[in-house]
Amino acid sequence: MASVSSSPRTVEEIFKDYSARRAGIVRALTSDVDEFYGLCDPEKENLCLYGHSDETWEVTLPAEEVPPELPEPALGINFARDGMNRRDWLSLIAVHSDCWLLSVAFYLGARLNRNERKRLFSLINELPTAFEVVTERKPGKDKPNADSGSKPRVGTKRSNDGQVKSNPKLADENFEEEEDEHTETFCGSCGGNYSADEFWIGCDICERWYHGKCVKITPAKAENIKQYKCPSCMKRTRQ
């Protein structure tokens, strides 16, 4: 069963715990895969794969206490072993393990504030998932879409000095964006990443952000626009 040795509480401590548990899971599903496969006997009772905070892994029965000390991983991973393609079975366990790792991290981070939780997830997201490692899949580049969390929540694009803002932020004034987090904003036209040294303009209708050069808007031209509509929104209003 999973255990907590020193009850990590800070973002750094929780991330260290996550990284160690992830390392154990990845080792079980890659370099130690033959041993792991052999331990997952379908004739045994419900088994779980645990990653521990010392970078080891363990296949064992789930915790008996209710509720458990920590969230529990997927139950009965051994039952499907002989009924599935080995690679598919390992991939499935990797997906469930990723979910478990996140649940443990945010269980430990229950007392973190909003910005700390965001920073924790940002650190976690820098590491490949167990699924990506097992399937040898490289993390793909995010594509911009209307539901992306990177879209701005406000339409105002001018600062107090009359200059157009190139820094999309959330409406909540208490939610401060860190500089490196703007890389999560993508141009609605070319899909390029946000860059502070380029001019950007936000659509007041769909709230997507665009490189000025992609929509042929210069900072000077933007000064005379009261409400900016991107090409897509302009096309829809004409229909």
JSON list of C-alpha atoms in Angstrom, two decimals:
[
{"chain": "A", "resi": 1, "resn": "MET", "atom": "CA", "xyz": [0.00, 0.00, 0.00]},
{"chain": "A", "resi": 2, "resn": "ALA", "atom": "CA", "xyz": [1.05, 3.62, -0.50]},
{"chain": "A", "resi": 3, "resn": "SER", "atom": "CA", "xyz": [2.60, 5.39, 2.43]},
{"chain": "A", "resi": 4, "resn": "VAL", "atom": "CA", "xyz": [3.55, 8.92, 3.42]},
{"chain": "A", "resi": 5, "resn": "SER", "atom": "CA", "xyz": [6.91, 9.08, 5.12]},
{"chain": "A", "resi": 6, "resn": "SER", "atom": "CA", "xyz": [7.20, 12.75, 6.07]},
{"chain": "A", "resi": 7, "resn": "SER", "atom": "CA", "xyz": [3.82, 14.21, 5.06]},
{"chain": "A", "resi": 8, "resn": "PRO", "atom": "CA", "xyz": [5.04, 16.59, 2.32]},
{"chain": "A", "resi": 9, "resn": "ARG", "atom": "CA", "xyz": [3.24, 19.92, 2.45]},
{"chain": "A", "resi": 10, "resn": "THR", "atom": "CA", "xyz": [5.04, 22.51, 0.31]},
{"chain": "A", "resi": 11, "resn": "VAL", "atom": "CA", "xyz": [4.86, 22.57, -3.48]},
{"chain": "A", "resi": 12, "resn": "GLU", "atom": "CA", "xyz": [8.48, 21.45, -3.73]},
{"chain": "A", "resi": 13, "resn": "GLU", "atom": "CA", "xyz": [8.02, 18.61, -1.24]},
{"chain": "A", "resi": 14, "resn": "ILE", "atom": "CA", "xyz": [4.86, 17.35, -2.94]},
{"chain": "A", "resi": 15, "resn": "PHE", "atom": "CA", "xyz": [6.52, 17.51, -6.36]},
{"chain": "A", "resi": 16, "resn": "LYS", "atom": "CA", "xyz": [9.51, 15.58, -5.02]},
{"chain": "A", "resi": 17, "resn": "ASP", "atom": "CA", "xyz": [7.12, 12.93, -3.67]},
{"chain": "A", "resi": 18, "resn": "TYR", "atom": "CA", "xyz": [5.28, 12.82, -7.02]},
{"chain": "A", "resi": 19, "resn": "SER", "atom": "CA", "xyz": [8.54, 12.48, -8.98]},
{"chain": "A", "resi": 20, "resn": "ALA", "atom": "CA", "xyz": [9.74, 9.61, -6.78]},
{"chain": "A", "resi": 21, "resn": "ARG", "atom": "CA", "xyz": [6.45, 7.70, -7.04]},
{"chain": "A", "resi": 22, "resn": "ARG", "atom": "CA", "xyz": [6.39, 8.30, -10.78]},
{"chain": "A", "resi": 23, "resn": "ALA", "atom": "CA", "xyz": [9.96, 6.99, -11.10]},
{"chain": "A", "resi": 24, "resn": "GLY", "atom": "CA", "xyz": [8.94, 3.78, -9.34]},
{"chain": "A", "resi": 25, "resn": "ILE", "atom": "CA", "xyz": [5.89, 3.32, -11.58]},
{"chain": "A", "resi": 26, "resn": "VAL", "atom": "CA", "xyz": [7.92, 3.96, -14.74]},
{"chain": "A", "resi": 27, "resn": "ARG", "atom": "CA", "xyz": [10.59, 1.48, -13.64]},
{"chain": "A", "resi": 28, "resn": "ALA", "atom": "CA", "xyz": [7.96, -1.21, -13.04]},
{"chain": "A", "resi": 29, "resn": "LEU", "atom": "CA", "xyz": [6.50, -0.69, -16.51]},
{"chain": "A", "resi": 30, "resn": "THR", "atom": "CA", "xyz": [9.81, -0.46, -18.38]},
{"chain": "A", "resi": 31, "resn": "SER", "atom": "CA", "xyz": [13.13, -1.76, -17.03]},
{"chain": "A", "resi": 32, "resn": "ASP", "atom": "CA", "xyz": [11.49, -4.09, -14.49]},
{"chain": "A", "resi": 33, "resn": "VAL", "atom": "CA", "xyz": [8.59, -5.03, -16.75]},
{"chain": "A", "resi": 34, "resn": "ASP", "atom": "CA", "xyz": [9.28, -8.78, -16.81]},
{"chain": "A", "resi": 35, "resn": "GLU", "atom": "CA", "xyz": [9.30, -8.94, -13.04]},
{"chain": "A", "resi": 36, "resn": "PHE", "atom": "CA", "xyz": [6.18, -6.80, -12.87]},
{"chain": "A", "resi": 37, "resn": "TYR", "atom": "CA", "xyz": [4.42, -8.98, -15.45]},
{"chain": "A", "resi": 38, "resn": "GLY", "atom": "CA", "xyz": [5.19, -12.11, -13.48]},
{"chain": "A", "resi": 39, "resn": "LEU", "atom": "CA", "xyz": [3.83, -10.66, -10.23]},
{"chain": "A", "resi": 40, "resn": "CYS", "atom": "CA", "xyz": [0.49, -9.79, -11.82]},
{"chain": "A", "resi": 41, "resn": "ASP", "atom": "CA", "xyz": [-0.86, -13.34, -11.73]},
{"chain": "A", "resi": 42, "resn": "PRO", "atom": "CA", "xyz": [-4.54, -13.37, -12.81]},
{"chain": "A", "resi": 43, "resn": "GLU", "atom": "CA", "xyz": [-5.14, -16.24, -10.36]},
{"chain": "A", "resi": 44, "resn": "LYS", "atom": "CA", "xyz": [-4.38, -13.99, -7.40]},
{"chain": "A", "resi": 45, "resn": "GLU", "atom": "CA", "xyz": [-6.77, -11.57, -5.72]},
{"chain": "A", "resi": 46, "resn": "ASN", "atom": "CA", "xyz": [-7.20, -7.93, -6.70]},
{"chain": "A", "resi": 47, "resn": "LEU", "atom": "CA", "xyz": [-3.74, -6.44, -7.06]},
{"chain": "A", "resi": 48, "resn": "CYS", "atom": "CA", "xyz": [-2.58, -2.83, -7.30]},
{"chain": "A", "resi": 49, "resn": "LEU", "atom": "CA", "xyz": [0.61, -1.19, -8.54]},
{"chain": "A", "resi": 50, "resn": "TYR", "atom": "CA", "xyz": [2.08, 1.27, -6.03]},
{"chain": "A", "resi": 51, "resn": "GLY", "atom": "CA", "xyz": [4.90, 3.73, -6.53]},
{"chain": "A", "resi": 52, "resn": "HIS", "atom": "CA", "xyz": [6.63, 4.70, -3.29]},
{"chain": "A", "resi": 53, "resn": "SER", "atom": "CA", "xyz": [8.33, 7.91, -2.23]},
{"chain": "A", "resi": 54, "resn": "ASP", "atom": "CA", "xyz": [11.74, 6.17, -2.27]},
{"chain": "A", "resi": 55, "resn": "GLU", "atom": "CA", "xyz": [11.41, 5.47, -6.04]},
{"chain": "A", "resi": 56, "resn": "THR", "atom": "CA", "xyz": [10.54, 1.79, -5.52]},
{"chain": "A", "resi": 57, "resn": "TRP", "atom": "CA", "xyz": [7.41, 0.03, -6.73]},
{"chain": "A", "resi": 58, "resn": "GLU", "atom": "CA", "xyz": [5.24, -2.73, -5.34]},
{"chain": "A", "resi": 59, "resn": "VAL", "atom": "CA", "xyz": [2.47, -5.02, -6.55]},
{"chain": "A", "resi": 60, "resn": "THR", "atom": "CA", "xyz": [0.24, -5.92, -3.66]},
{"chain": "A", "resi": 61, "resn": "LEU", "atom": "CA", "xyz": [-3.30, -6.00, -2.29]},
{"chain": "A", "resi": 62, "resn": "PRO", "atom": "CA", "xyz": [-5.07, -2.69, -1.64]},
{"chain": "A", "resi": 63, "resn": "ALA", "atom": "CA", "xyz": [-5.12, -1.08, 1.79]},
{"chain": "A", "resi": 64, "resn": "GLU", "atom": "CA", "xyz": [-7.51, -2.66, 4.26]},
{"chain": "A", "resi": 65, "resn": "GLU", "atom": "CA", "xyz": [-8.31, 0.46, 6.26]},
{"chain": "A", "resi": 66, "resn": "VAL", "atom": "CA", "xyz": [-11.25, 2.60, 5.15]},
{"chain": "A", "resi": 67, "resn": "PRO", "atom": "CA", "xyz": [-10.75, 5.34, 4.24]},
{"chain": "A", "resi": 68, "resn": "PRO", "atom": "CA", "xyz": [-7.13, 4.67, 3.24]},
{"chain": "A", "resi": 69, "resn": "GLU", "atom": "CA", "xyz": [-4.22, 6.89, 4.25]},
{"chain": "A", "resi": 70, "resn": "LEU", "atom": "CA", "xyz": [-3.81, 7.98, 0.62]},
{"chain": "A", "resi": 71, "resn": "PRO", "atom": "CA", "xyz": [-5.92, 7.59, -2.54]},
{"chain": "A", "resi": 72, "resn": "GLU", "atom": "CA", "xyz": [-5.68, 4.05, -3.88]},
{"chain": "A", "resi": 73, "resn": "PRO", "atom": "CA", "xyz": [-4.49, 3.06, -7.39]},
{"chain": "A", "resi": 74, "resn": "ALA", "atom": "CA", "xyz": [-6.53, 1.01, -9.87]},
{"chain": "A", "resi": 75, "resn": "LEU", "atom": "CA", "xyz": [-7.73, -2.27, -8.41]},
{"chain": "A", "resi": 76, "resn": "GLY", "atom": "CA", "xyz": [-7.38, -5.67, -10.09]},
{"chain": "A", "resi": 77, "resn": "ILE", "atom": "CA", "xyz": [-4.73, -4.83, -12.68]},
{"chain": "A", "resi": 78, "resn": "ASN", "atom": "CA", "xyz": [-3.76, -8.52, -12.81]},
{"chain": "A", "resi": 79, "resn": "PHE", "atom": "CA", "xyz": [-7.13, -9.81, -14.07]},
{"chain": "A", "resi": 80, "resn": "ALA", "atom": "CA", "xyz": [-6.78, -8.46, -17.61]},
{"chain": "A", "resi": 81, "resn": "ARG", "atom": "CA", "xyz": [-3.15, -9.47, -18.05]},
{"chain": "A", "resi": 82, "resn": "ASP", "atom": "CA", "xyz": [-3.71, -12.61, -20.13]},
{"chain": "A", "resi": 83, "resn": "GLY", "atom": "CA", "xyz": [-6.76, -11.29, -21.96]},
{"chain": "A", "resi": 84, "resn": "MET", "atom": "CA", "xyz": [-5.04, -8.31, -23.57]},
{"chain": "A", "resi": 85, "resn": "ASN", "atom": "CA", "xyz": [-2.10, -7.61, -25.81]},
{"chain": "A", "resi": 86, "resn": "ARG", "atom": "CA", "xyz": [0.86, -7.08, -23.46]},
{"chain": "A", "resi": 87, "resn": "ARG", "atom": "CA", "xyz": [1.66, -3.61, -24.77]},
{"chain": "A", "resi": 88, "resn": "ASP", "atom": "CA", "xyz": [-1.99, -2.53, -24.52]},
{"chain": "A", "resi": 89, "resn": "TRP", "atom": "CA", "xyz": [-2.21, -3.91, -20.99]},
{"chain": "A", "resi": 90, "resn": "LEU", "atom": "CA", "xyz": [0.89, -2.00, -19.89]},
{"chain": "A", "resi": 91, "resn": "SER", "atom": "CA", "xyz": [-0.43, 1.17, -21.53]},
{"chain": "A", "resi": 92, "resn": "LEU", "atom": "CA", "xyz": [-3.72, 0.83, -19.69]},
{"chain": "A", "resi": 93, "resn": "ILE", "atom": "CA", "xyz": [-1.96, 0.44, -16.37]},
{"chain": "A", "resi": 94, "resn": "ALA", "atom": "CA", "xyz": [0.21, 3.45, -17.20]},
{"chain": "A", "resi": 95, "resn": "VAL", "atom": "CA", "xyz": [-2.89, 5.61, -17.78]},
{"chain": "A", "resi": 96, "resn": "HIS", "atom": "CA", "xyz": [-4.44, 4.50, -14.48]},
{"chain": "A", "resi": 97, "resn": "SER", "atom": "CA", "xyz": [-1.11, 5.09, -12.74]},
{"chain": "A", "resi": 98, "resn": "ASP", "atom": "CA", "xyz": [-0.94, 8.65, -14.07]},
{"chain": "A", "resi": 99, "resn": "CYS", "atom": "CA", "xyz": [-4.39, 9.31, -12.64]},
{"chain": "A", "resi": 100, "resn": "TRP", "atom": "CA", "xyz": [-3.33, 7.86, -9.31]},
{"chain": "A", "resi": 101, "resn": "LEU", "atom": "CA", "xyz": [-0.14, 9.91, -9.16]},
{"chain": "A", "resi": 102, "resn": "LEU", "atom": "CA", "xyz": [-2.10, 13.11, -9.72]},
{"chain": "A", "resi": 103, "resn": "SER", "atom": "CA", "xyz": [-4.70, 12.18, -7.13]},
{"chain": "A", "resi": 104, "resn": "VAL", "atom": "CA", "xyz": [-2.00, 11.56, -4.52]},
{"chain": "A", "resi": 105, "resn": "ALA", "atom": "CA", "xyz": [-0.23, 14.83, -5.34]},
{"chain": "A", "resi": 106, "resn": "PHE", "atom": "CA", "xyz": [-3.37, 16.93, -5.02]},
{"chain": "A", "resi": 107, "resn": "TYR", "atom": "CA", "xyz": [-4.52, 15.02, -1.95]},
{"chain": "A", "resi": 108, "resn": "LEU", "atom": "CA", "xyz": [-1.24, 16.01, -0.30]},
{"chain": "A", "resi": 109, "resn": "GLY", "atom": "CA", "xyz": [-1.70, 19.54, -1.65]},
{"chain": "A", "resi": 110, "resn": "ALA", "atom": "CA", "xyz": [-5.21, 19.99, -0.28]},
{"chain": "A", "resi": 111, "resn": "ARG", "atom": "CA", "xyz": [-4.07, 22.97, 1.80]},
{"chain": "A", "resi": 112, "resn": "LEU", "atom": "CA", "xyz": [-2.22, 24.72, -1.01]},
{"chain": "A", "resi": 113, "resn": "ASN", "atom": "CA", "xyz": [-3.64, 27.98, -2.26]},
{"chain": "A", "resi": 114, "resn": "ARG", "atom": "CA", "xyz": [-4.73, 28.66, -5.82]},
{"chain": "A", "resi": 115, "resn": "ASN", "atom": "CA", "xyz": [-1.36, 29.85, -7.12]},
{"chain": "A", "resi": 116, "resn": "GLU", "atom": "CA", "xyz": [0.49, 27.03, -5.36]},
{"chain": "A", "resi": 117, "resn": "ARG", "atom": "CA", "xyz": [-1.78, 24.41, -6.95]},
{"chain": "A", "resi": 118, "resn": "LYS", "atom": "CA", "xyz": [-1.17, 25.98, -10.35]},
{"chain": "A", "resi": 119, "resn": "ARG", "atom": "CA", "xyz": [2.59, 25.92, -9.77]},
{"chain": "A", "resi": 120, "resn": "LEU", "atom": "CA", "xyz": [2.43, 22.29, -8.63]},
{"chain": "A", "resi": 121, "resn": "PHE", "atom": "CA", "xyz": [0.61, 21.22, -11.77]},
{"chain": "A", "resi": 122, "resn": "SER", "atom": "CA", "xyz": [3.03, 23.24, -13.89]},
{"chain": "A", "resi": 123, "resn": "LEU", "atom": "CA", "xyz": [5.97, 21.33, -12.38]},
{"chain": "A", "resi": 124, "resn": "ILE", "atom": "CA", "xyz": [4.21, 17.99, -12.83]},
{"chain": "A", "resi": 125, "resn": "ASN", "atom": "CA", "xyz": [3.34, 18.84, -16.41]},
{"chain": "A", "resi": 126, "resn": "GLU", "atom": "CA", "xyz": [7.01, 19.32, -17.27]},
{"chain": "A", "resi": 127, "resn": "LEU", "atom": "CA", "xyz": [7.57, 15.57, -16.82]},
{"chain": "A", "resi": 128, "resn": "PRO", "atom": "CA", "xyz": [6.39, 13.02, -19.40]},
{"chain": "A", "resi": 129, "resn": "THR", "atom": "CA", "xyz": [3.48, 10.94, -18.14]},
{"chain": "A", "resi": 130, "resn": "ALA", "atom": "CA", "xyz": [3.96, 7.25, -17.45]},
{"chain": "A", "resi": 131, "resn": "PHE", "atom": "CA", "xyz": [1.74, 6.59, -20.45]},
{"chain": "A", "resi": 132, "resn": "GLU", "atom": "CA", "xyz": [4.00, 8.68, -22.70]},
{"chain": "A", "resi": 133, "resn": "VAL", "atom": "CA", "xyz": [7.08, 6.84, -21.46]},
{"chain": "A", "resi": 134, "resn": "VAL", "atom": "CA", "xyz": [5.55, 3.36, -21.84]},
{"chain": "A", "resi": 135, "resn": "THR", "atom": "CA", "xyz": [4.17, 4.04, -25.32]},
{"chain": "A", "resi": 136, "resn": "GLU", "atom": "CA", "xyz": [7.30, 6.02, -26.30]},
{"chain": "A", "resi": 137, "resn": "ARG", "atom": "CA", "xyz": [5.03, 8.85, -27.31]},
{"chain": "A", "resi": 138, "resn": "LYS", "atom": "CA", "xyz": [6.52, 12.34, -27.35]},
{"chain": "A", "resi": 139, "resn": "PRO", "atom": "CA", "xyz": [4.37, 15.00, -25.68]},
{"chain": "A", "resi": 140, "resn": "GLY", "atom": "CA", "xyz": [2.52, 16.83, -28.43]},
{"chain": "A", "resi": 141, "resn": "LYS", "atom": "CA", "xyz": [2.37, 20.60, -28.78]},
{"chain": "A", "resi": 142, "resn": "ASP", "atom": "CA", "xyz": [-0.93, 22.04, -27.60]},
{"chain": "A", "resi": 143, "resn": "LYS", "atom": "CA", "xyz": [-3.25, 23.39, -30.26]},
{"chain": "A", "resi": 144, "resn": "PRO", "atom": "CA", "xyz": [-5.31, 26.53, -29.71]},
{"chain": "A", "resi": 145, "resn": "ASN", "atom": "CA", "xyz": [-9.05, 26.07, -29.33]},
{"chain": "A", "resi": 146, "resn": "ALA", "atom": "CA", "xyz": [-12.04, 28.01, -28.09]},
{"chain": "A", "resi": 147, "resn": "ASP", "atom": "CA", "xyz": [-12.18, 26.13, -24.80]},
{"chain": "A", "resi": 148, "resn": "SER", "atom": "CA", "xyz": [-8.49, 26.47, -23.99]},
{"chain": "A", "resi": 149, "resn": "GLY", "atom": "CA", "xyz": [-7.68, 27.70, -20.52]},
{"chain": "A", "resi": 150, "resn": "SER", "atom": "CA", "xyz": [-5.20, 30.08, -22.13]},
{"chain": "A", "resi": 151, "resn": "LYS", "atom": "CA", "xyz": [-7.85, 32.39, -23.58]},
{"chain": "A", "resi": 152, "resn": "PRO", "atom": "CA", "xyz": [-8.26, 35.74, -21.84]},
{"chain": "A", "resi": 153, "resn": "ARG", "atom": "CA", "xyz": [-11.27, 36.43, -19.66]},
{"chain": "A", "resi": 154, "resn": "VAL", "atom": "CA", "xyz": [-11.34, 40.14, -20.31]},
{"chain": "A", "resi": 155, "resn": "GLY", "atom": "CA", "xyz": [-11.55, 42.13, -23.52]},
{"chain": "A", "resi": 156, "resn": "THR", "atom": "CA", "xyz": [-9.61, 45.21, -22.38]},
{"chain": "A", "resi": 157, "resn": "LYS", "atom": "CA", "xyz": [-6.36, 45.49, -24.28]},
{"chain": "A", "resi": 158, "resn": "ARG", "atom": "CA", "xyz": [-5.18, 48.98, -23.39]},
{"chain": "A", "resi": 159, "resn": "SER", "atom": "CA", "xyz": [-3.12, 49.97, -20.38]},
{"chain": "A", "resi": 160, "resn": "ASN", "atom": "CA", "xyz": [-3.34, 53.27, -18.53]},
{"chain": "A", "resi": 161, "resn": "ASP", "atom": "CA", "xyz": [-0.82, 54.87, -20.84]},
{"chain": "A", "resi": 162, "resn": "GLY", "atom": "CA", "xyz": [-2.93, 54.05, -23.88]},
{"chain": "A", "resi": 163, "resn": "GLN", "atom": "CA", "xyz": [-0.68, 51.25, -25.08]},
{"chain": "A", "resi": 164, "resn": "VAL", "atom": "CA", "xyz": [-2.21, 47.99, -26.22]},
{"chain": "A", "resi": 165, "resn": "LYS", "atom": "CA", "xyz": [-1.53, 45.17, -23.81]},
{"chain": "A", "resi": 166, "resn": "SER", "atom": "CA", "xyz": [0.36, 42.14, -25.04]},
{"chain": "A", "resi": 167, "resn": "ASN", "atom": "CA", "xyz": [-0.19, 40.30, -21.78]},
{"chain": "A", "resi": 168, "resn": "PRO", "atom": "CA", "xyz": [-3.52, 38.34, -21.58]},
{"chain": "A", "resi": 169, "resn": "LYS", "atom": "CA", "xyz": [-4.59, 37.78, -17.94]},
{"chain": "A", "resi": 170, "resn": "LEU", "atom": "CA", "xyz": [-7.50, 36.32, -16.05]},
{"chain": "A", "resi": 171, "resn": "ALA", "atom": "CA", "xyz": [-10.11, 38.70, -14.68]},
{"chain": "A", "resi": 172, "resn": "ASP", "atom": "CA", "xyz": [-9.46, 37.84, -11.05]},
{"chain": "A", "resi": 173, "resn": "GLU", "atom": "CA", "xyz": [-7.12, 40.59, -9.84]},
{"chain": "A", "resi": 174, "resn": "ASN", "atom": "CA", "xyz": [-5.75, 38.36, -7.09]},
{"chain": "A", "resi": 175, "resn": "PHE", "atom": "CA", "xyz": [-4.65, 35.72, -9.59]},
{"chain": "A", "resi": 176, "resn": "GLU", "atom": "CA", "xyz": [-1.16, 36.78, -10.67]},
{"chain": "A", "resi": 177, "resn": "GLU", "atom": "CA", "xyz": [0.24, 35.21, -13.81]},
{"chain": "A", "resi": 178, "resn": "GLU", "atom": "CA", "xyz": [3.90, 34.23, -13.84]},
{"chain": "A", "resi": 179, "resn": "GLU", "atom": "CA", "xyz": [5.90, 35.21, -16.88]},
{"chain": "A", "resi": 180, "resn": "ASP", "atom": "CA", "xyz": [6.58, 31.68, -18.05]},
{"chain": "A", "resi": 181, "resn": "GLU", "atom": "CA", "xyz": [2.91, 30.75, -17.86]},
{"chain": "A", "resi": 182, "resn": "HIS", "atom": "CA", "xyz": [2.15, 32.93, -20.88]},
{"chain": "A", "resi": 183, "resn": "THR", "atom": "CA", "xyz": [3.66, 30.24, -23.06]},
{"chain": "A", "resi": 184, "resn": "GLU", "atom": "CA", "xyz": [0.30, 28.51, -22.62]},
{"chain": "A", "resi": 185, "resn": "THR", "atom": "CA", "xyz": [-1.38, 31.20, -24.78]},
{"chain": "A", "resi": 186, "resn": "PHE", "atom": "CA", "xyz": [-1.50, 30.47, -28.49]},
{"chain": "A", "resi": 187, "resn": "CYS", "atom": "CA", "xyz": [-2.25, 32.60, -31.51]},
{"chain": "A", "resi": 188, "resn": "GLY", "atom": "CA", "xyz": [-5.74, 31.84, -32.83]},
{"chain": "A", "resi": 189, "resn": "SER", "atom": "CA", "xyz": [-4.43, 32.16, -36.38]},
{"chain": "A", "resi": 190, "resn": "CYS", "atom": "CA", "xyz": [-1.01, 30.50, -36.63]},
{"chain": "A", "resi": 191, "resn": "GLY", "atom": "CA", "xyz": [-0.98, 28.56, -33.34]},
{"chain": "A", "resi": 192, "resn": "GLY", "atom": "CA", "xyz": [2.30, 30.13, -32.28]},
{"chain": "A", "resi": 193, "resn": "ASN", "atom": "CA", "xyz": [3.22, 30.53, -28.60]},
{"chain": "A", "resi": 194, "resn": "TYR", "atom": "CA", "xyz": [2.83, 33.78, -26.72]},
{"chain": "A", "resi": 195, "resn": "SER", "atom": "CA", "xyz": [5.94, 35.94, -26.67]},
{"chain": "A", "resi": 196, "resn": "ALA", "atom": "CA", "xyz": [6.24, 39.14, -24.64]},
{"chain": "A", "resi": 197, "resn": "ASP", "atom": "CA", "xyz": [8.32, 40.86, -27.31]},
{"chain": "A", "resi": 198, "resn": "GLU", "atom": "CA", "xyz": [5.60, 40.60, -29.97]},
{"chain": "A", "resi": 199, "resn": "PHE", "atom": "CA", "xyz": [2.43, 42.64, -30.41]},
{"chain": "A", "resi": 200, "resn": "TRP", "atom": "CA", "xyz": [-0.76, 40.71, -29.66]},
{"chain": "A", "resi": 201, "resn": "ILE", "atom": "CA", "xyz": [-4.42, 41.69, -29.86]},
{"chain": "A", "resi": 202, "resn": "GLY", "atom": "CA", "xyz": [-7.41, 39.97, -28.25]},
{"chain": "A", "resi": 203, "resn": "CYS", "atom": "CA", "xyz": [-10.82, 39.51, -29.86]},
{"chain": "A", "resi": 204, "resn": "ASP", "atom": "CA", "xyz": [-13.61, 41.07, -27.75]},
{"chain": "A", "resi": 205, "resn": "ILE", "atom": "CA", "xyz": [-16.10, 38.52, -29.10]},
{"chain": "A", "resi": 206, "resn": "CYS", "atom": "CA", "xyz": [-14.50, 35.06, -28.92]},
{"chain": "A", "resi": 207, "resn": "GLU", "atom": "CA", "xyz": [-11.71, 36.14, -26.51]},
{"chain": "A", "resi": 208, "resn": "ARG", "atom": "CA", "xyz": [-8.96, 34.50, -28.54]},
{"chain": "A", "resi": 209, "resn": "TRP", "atom": "CA", "xyz": [-5.59, 36.22, -28.86]},
{"chain": "A", "resi": 210, "resn": "TYR", "atom": "CA", "xyz": [-3.71, 36.80, -32.10]},
{"chain": "A", "resi": 211, "resn": "HIS", "atom": "CA", "xyz": [-0.34, 37.98, -33.34]},
{"chain": "A", "resi": 212, "resn": "GLY", "atom": "CA", "xyz": [-0.93, 41.46, -34.72]},
{"chain": "A", "resi": 213, "resn": "LYS", "atom": "CA", "xyz": [0.91, 40.45, -37.88]},
{"chain": "A", "resi": 214, "resn": "CYS", "atom": "CA", "xyz": [-1.37, 37.43, -38.38]},
{"chain": "A", "resi": 215, "resn": "VAL", "atom": "CA", "xyz": [-4.52, 39.57, -38.45]},
{"chain": "A", "resi": 216, "resn": "LYS", "atom": "CA", "xyz": [-2.81, 42.59, -40.06]},
{"chain": "A", "resi": 217, "resn": "ILE", "atom": "CA", "xyz": [-3.31, 44.86, -37.05]},
{"chain": "A", "resi": 218, "resn": "THR", "atom": "CA", "xyz": [-0.53, 47.20, -35.92]},
{"chain": "A", "resi": 219, "resn": "PRO", "atom": "CA", "xyz": [-0.30, 48.84, -32.48]},
{"chain": "A", "resi": 220, "resn": "ALA", "atom": "CA", "xyz": [-1.13, 52.20, -34.11]},
{"chain": "A", "resi": 221, "resn": "LYS", "atom": "CA", "xyz": [-4.21, 50.80, -35.84]},
{"chain": "A", "resi": 222, "resn": "ALA", "atom": "CA", "xyz": [-5.35, 49.08, -32.63]},
{"chain": "A", "resi": 223, "resn": "GLU", "atom": "CA", "xyz": [-5.43, 52.45, -30.84]},
{"chain": "A", "resi": 224, "resn": "ASN", "atom": "CA", "xyz": [-8.39, 53.45, -32.99]},
{"chain": "A", "resi": 225, "resn": "ILE", "atom": "CA", "xyz": [-10.36, 50.22, -32.52]},
{"chain": "A", "resi": 226, "resn": "LYS", "atom": "CA", "xyz": [-13.02, 50.40, -29.80]},
{"chain": "A", "resi": 227, "resn": "GLN", "atom": "CA", "xyz": [-14.09, 46.76, -30.13]},
{"chain": "A", "resi": 228, "resn": "TYR", "atom": "CA", "xyz": [-11.89, 44.33, -32.02]},
{"chain": "A", "resi": 229, "resn": "LYS", "atom": "CA", "xyz": [-13.44, 41.43, -33.92]},
{"chain": "A", "resi": 230, "resn": "CYS", "atom": "CA", "xyz": [-11.14, 38.74, -35.29]},
{"chain": "A", "resi": 231, "resn": "PRO", "atom": "CA", "xyz": [-11.56, 37.55, -38.91]},
{"chain": "A", "resi": 232, "resn": "SER", "atom": "CA", "xyz": [-13.56, 34.50, -37.82]},
{"chain": "A", "resi": 233, "resn": "CYS", "atom": "CA", "xyz": [-16.04, 36.54, -35.78]},
{"chain": "A", "resi": 234, "resn": "MET", "atom": "CA", "xyz": [-16.31, 39.14, -38.58]},
{"chain": "A", "resi": 235, "resn": "LYS", "atom": "CA", "xyz": [-17.18, 36.38, -41.01]},
{"chain": "A", "resi": 236, "resn": "ARG", "atom": "CA", "xyz": [-19.86, 34.98, -38.70]},
{"chain": "A", "resi": 237, "resn": "THR", "atom": "CA", "xyz": [-21.53, 38.37, -38.20]},
{"chain": "A", "resi": 238, "resn": "ARG", "atom": "CA", "xyz": [-21.80, 38.86, -41.96]},
{"chain": "A", "resi": 239, "resn": "GLN", "atom": "CA", "xyz": [-23.59, 35.55, -42.48]}
]
